[in-house]
PDB file of C-alpha atoms in Angstrom:
ATOM      1  CA  MET A   7     106.244  83.768 130.981  1.00 88.00           C
ATOM      2  CA  MET A   8     107.641  86.415 128.621  1.00 93.00           C
ATOM      3  CA  HIS A   9     106.737  86.082 124.918  1.00 94.00           C
ATOM      4  CA  ILE A  10     109.611  86.760 122.512  1.00 96.00           C
ATOM      5  CA  LEU A  11     109.249  87.134 118.760  1.00 95.00           C
ATOM      6  CA  LEU A  12     112.443  86.246 116.914  1.00 95.00           C
ATOM      7  CA  ILE A  13     112.719  87.486 113.326  1.00 92.00           C
ATOM      8  CA  GLU A  14     115.693  85.813 111.653  1.00 92.00           C
ATOM      9  CA  LYS A  15     115.989  84.528 108.087  1.00 90.00           C
ATOM     10  CA  ASP A  16     119.193  82.546 108.670  1.00 92.00           C
ATOM     11  CA  ILE A  17     118.161  79.022 109.650  1.00 95.00           C
ATOM     12  CA  ALA A  18     121.289  78.110 111.631  1.00 96.00           C
ATOM     13  CA  LEU A  19     121.251  81.337 113.635  1.00 94.00           C
ATOM     14  CA  GLY A  20     117.496  81.170 114.191  1.00 95.00           C
ATOM     15  CA  GLU A  21     117.697  77.600 115.463  1.00 97.00           C
ATOM     16  CA  ALA A  22     120.581  78.447 117.802  1.00 96.00           C
ATOM     17  CA  LEU A  23     118.745  81.432 119.270  1.00 96.00           C
ATOM     18  CA  LEU A  24     115.533  79.456 119.602  1.00 96.00           C
ATOM     19  CA  ILE A  25     117.277  76.627 121.455  1.00 96.00           C
ATOM     20  CA  GLY A  26     119.019  79.067 123.782  1.00 96.00           C
ATOM     21  CA  LEU A  27     115.922  81.090 124.595  1.00 97.00           C
ATOM     22  CA  GLN A  28     113.113  78.548 124.726  1.00 96.00           C
ATOM     23  CA  HIS A  29     114.187  77.122 128.087  1.00 94.00           C
ATOM     24  CA  HIS A  30     113.269  80.388 129.823  1.00 96.00           C
ATOM     25  CA  TYR A  31     110.818  82.124 127.463  1.00 97.00           C
ATOM     26  CA  ASN A  32     107.971  81.453 125.068  1.00 95.00           C
ATOM     27  CA  VAL A  33     109.648  82.048 121.704  1.00 96.00           C
ATOM     28  CA  GLU A  34     108.062  82.313 118.282  1.00 94.00           C
ATOM     29  CA  TRP A  35     110.530  82.314 115.392  1.00 95.00           C
ATOM     30  CA  VAL A  36     109.577  83.677 111.994  1.00 94.00           C
ATOM     31  CA  ARG A  37     111.791  84.169 108.971  1.00 92.00           C
ATOM     32  CA  ARG A  38     109.875  86.971 107.225  1.00 86.00           C
ATOM     33  CA  LEU A  39     108.672  90.388 108.306  1.00 82.00           C
ATOM     34  CA  GLY A  40     105.162  89.674 107.014  1.00 82.00           C
ATOM     35  CA  ASP A  41     104.909  86.617 109.237  1.00 87.00           C
ATOM     36  CA  ALA A  42     105.971  88.717 112.219  1.00 86.00           C
ATOM     37  CA  SER A  43     103.096  91.112 111.635  1.00 82.00           C
ATOM     38  CA  THR A  44     100.613  88.237 111.559  1.00 83.00           C
ATOM     39  CA  PHE A  45     101.994  86.803 114.795  1.00 82.00           C
ATOM     40  CA  MET A  46     101.944  90.162 116.591  1.00 83.00           C
ATOM     41  CA  ASP A  47      98.313  90.687 115.600  1.00 82.00           C
ATOM     42  CA  ALA A  48      97.387  87.324 117.120  1.00 82.00           C
ATOM     43  CA  GLN A  49      99.428  87.277 120.331  1.00 83.00           C
ATOM     44  CA  GLN A  50     100.888  89.618 122.917  1.00 88.00           C
ATOM     45  CA  THR A  51     104.610  90.106 122.349  1.00 92.00           C
ATOM     46  CA  ASP A  52     106.885  91.360 125.113  1.00 94.00           C
ATOM     47  CA  LEU A  53     110.117  91.510 123.133  1.00 93.00           C
ATOM     48  CA  VAL A  54     111.122  91.422 119.463  1.00 93.00           C
ATOM     49  CA  LEU A  55     114.609  90.280 118.467  1.00 93.00           C
ATOM     50  CA  LEU A  56     115.571  91.110 114.908  1.00 88.00           C
ATOM     51  CA  ASP A  57     118.418  91.874 112.554  1.00 80.00           C
ATOM     52  CA  LEU A  58     117.844  95.495 111.522  1.00 80.00           C
ATOM     53  CA  LYS A  59     119.922  95.074 108.370  1.00 77.00           C
ATOM     54  CA  ASP A  60     117.600  92.305 107.174  1.00 69.00           C
ATOM     55  CA  ILE A  61     114.476  94.305 108.020  1.00 66.00           C
ATOM     56  CA  VAL A  62     115.688  97.437 106.214  1.00 71.00           C
ATOM     57  CA  SER A  63     116.570  95.431 103.104  1.00 73.00           C
ATOM     58  CA  GLN A  64     113.098  93.824 103.125  1.00 65.00           C
ATOM     59  CA  LEU A  65     111.410  97.209 103.514  1.00 69.00           C
ATOM     60  CA  LEU A  66     113.391  98.653 100.623  1.00 73.00           C
ATOM     61  CA  ARG A  67     112.061  95.876  98.374  1.00 74.00           C
ATOM     62  CA  LEU A  68     108.433  96.891  99.055  1.00 66.00           C
TER      63      LEU A  68
END
Protein backbone atom coordinates (compact mmCIF):
# COMPACT_ATOMS: atom_id res chain seq x y z
CA MET A 1 0.00 0.00 0.00
CA MET A 2 1.27 3.49 -0.85
CA HIS A 3 2.63 5.59 2.05
CA ILE A 4 1.58 9.25 2.01
CA LEU A 5 3.02 11.94 4.25
CA LEU A 6 0.59 14.80 4.79
CA ILE A 7 2.07 18.05 6.10
CA GLU A 8 -0.74 20.38 7.15
CA LYS A 9 -0.89 22.71 10.15
CA ASP A 10 -4.63 23.40 9.91
CA ILE A 11 -6.38 20.81 12.07
CA ALA A 12 -9.73 20.81 10.26
CA LEU A 13 -8.14 20.47 6.82
CA GLY A 14 -5.65 17.86 8.02
CA GLU A 15 -8.40 15.75 9.57
CA ALA A 16 -10.54 15.97 6.42
CA LEU A 17 -7.66 14.92 4.18
CA LEU A 18 -6.67 12.13 6.53
CA ILE A 19 -10.21 10.74 6.62
CA GLY A 20 -10.50 10.90 2.84
CA LEU A 21 -7.16 9.26 2.14
CA GLN A 22 -6.77 6.64 4.85
CA HIS A 23 -9.30 4.26 3.30
CA HIS A 24 -6.98 3.64 0.34
CA TYR A 25 -3.50 4.61 1.58
CA ASN A 26 -1.26 4.51 4.63
CA VAL A 27 -1.26 8.16 5.70
CA GLU A 28 0.92 9.87 8.27
CA TRP A 29 -0.16 13.41 9.14
CA VAL A 30 2.26 15.87 10.71
CA ARG A 31 1.71 19.54 11.44
CA ARG A 32 5.33 20.74 11.36
CA LEU A 33 8.12 20.49 8.82
CA GLY A 34 10.54 19.18 11.45
CA ASP A 35 8.22 16.30 12.23
CA ALA A 36 8.04 15.46 8.53
CA SER A 37 11.81 15.12 8.36
CA THR A 38 11.80 12.72 11.31
CA PHE A 39 9.07 10.60 9.72
CA MET A 40 10.81 10.46 6.34
CA ASP A 41 14.03 9.31 7.99
CA ALA A 42 12.17 6.45 9.67
CA GLN A 43 9.86 5.23 6.90
CA GLN A 44 9.65 5.00 3.13
CA THR A 45 7.39 7.72 1.74
CA ASP A 46 5.85 7.44 -1.71
CA LEU A 47 4.09 10.80 -1.80
CA VAL A 48 4.22 14.04 0.18
CA LEU A 49 1.20 16.35 0.25
CA LEU A 50 1.92 19.83 1.56
CA ASP A 51 0.93 23.46 1.43
CA LEU A 52 3.92 25.21 -0.16
CA LYS A 53 2.92 28.56 1.32
CA ASP A 54 3.14 27.12 4.83
CA ILE A 55 6.48 25.43 4.13
CA VAL A 56 8.05 28.59 2.68
CA SER A 57 6.90 30.66 5.66
CA GLN A 58 8.40 28.08 8.06
CA LEU A 59 11.69 28.06 6.16
CA LEU A 60 11.89 31.84 6.24
CA ARG A 61 11.65 31.74 10.04
CA LEU A 62 14.76 29.53 10.31
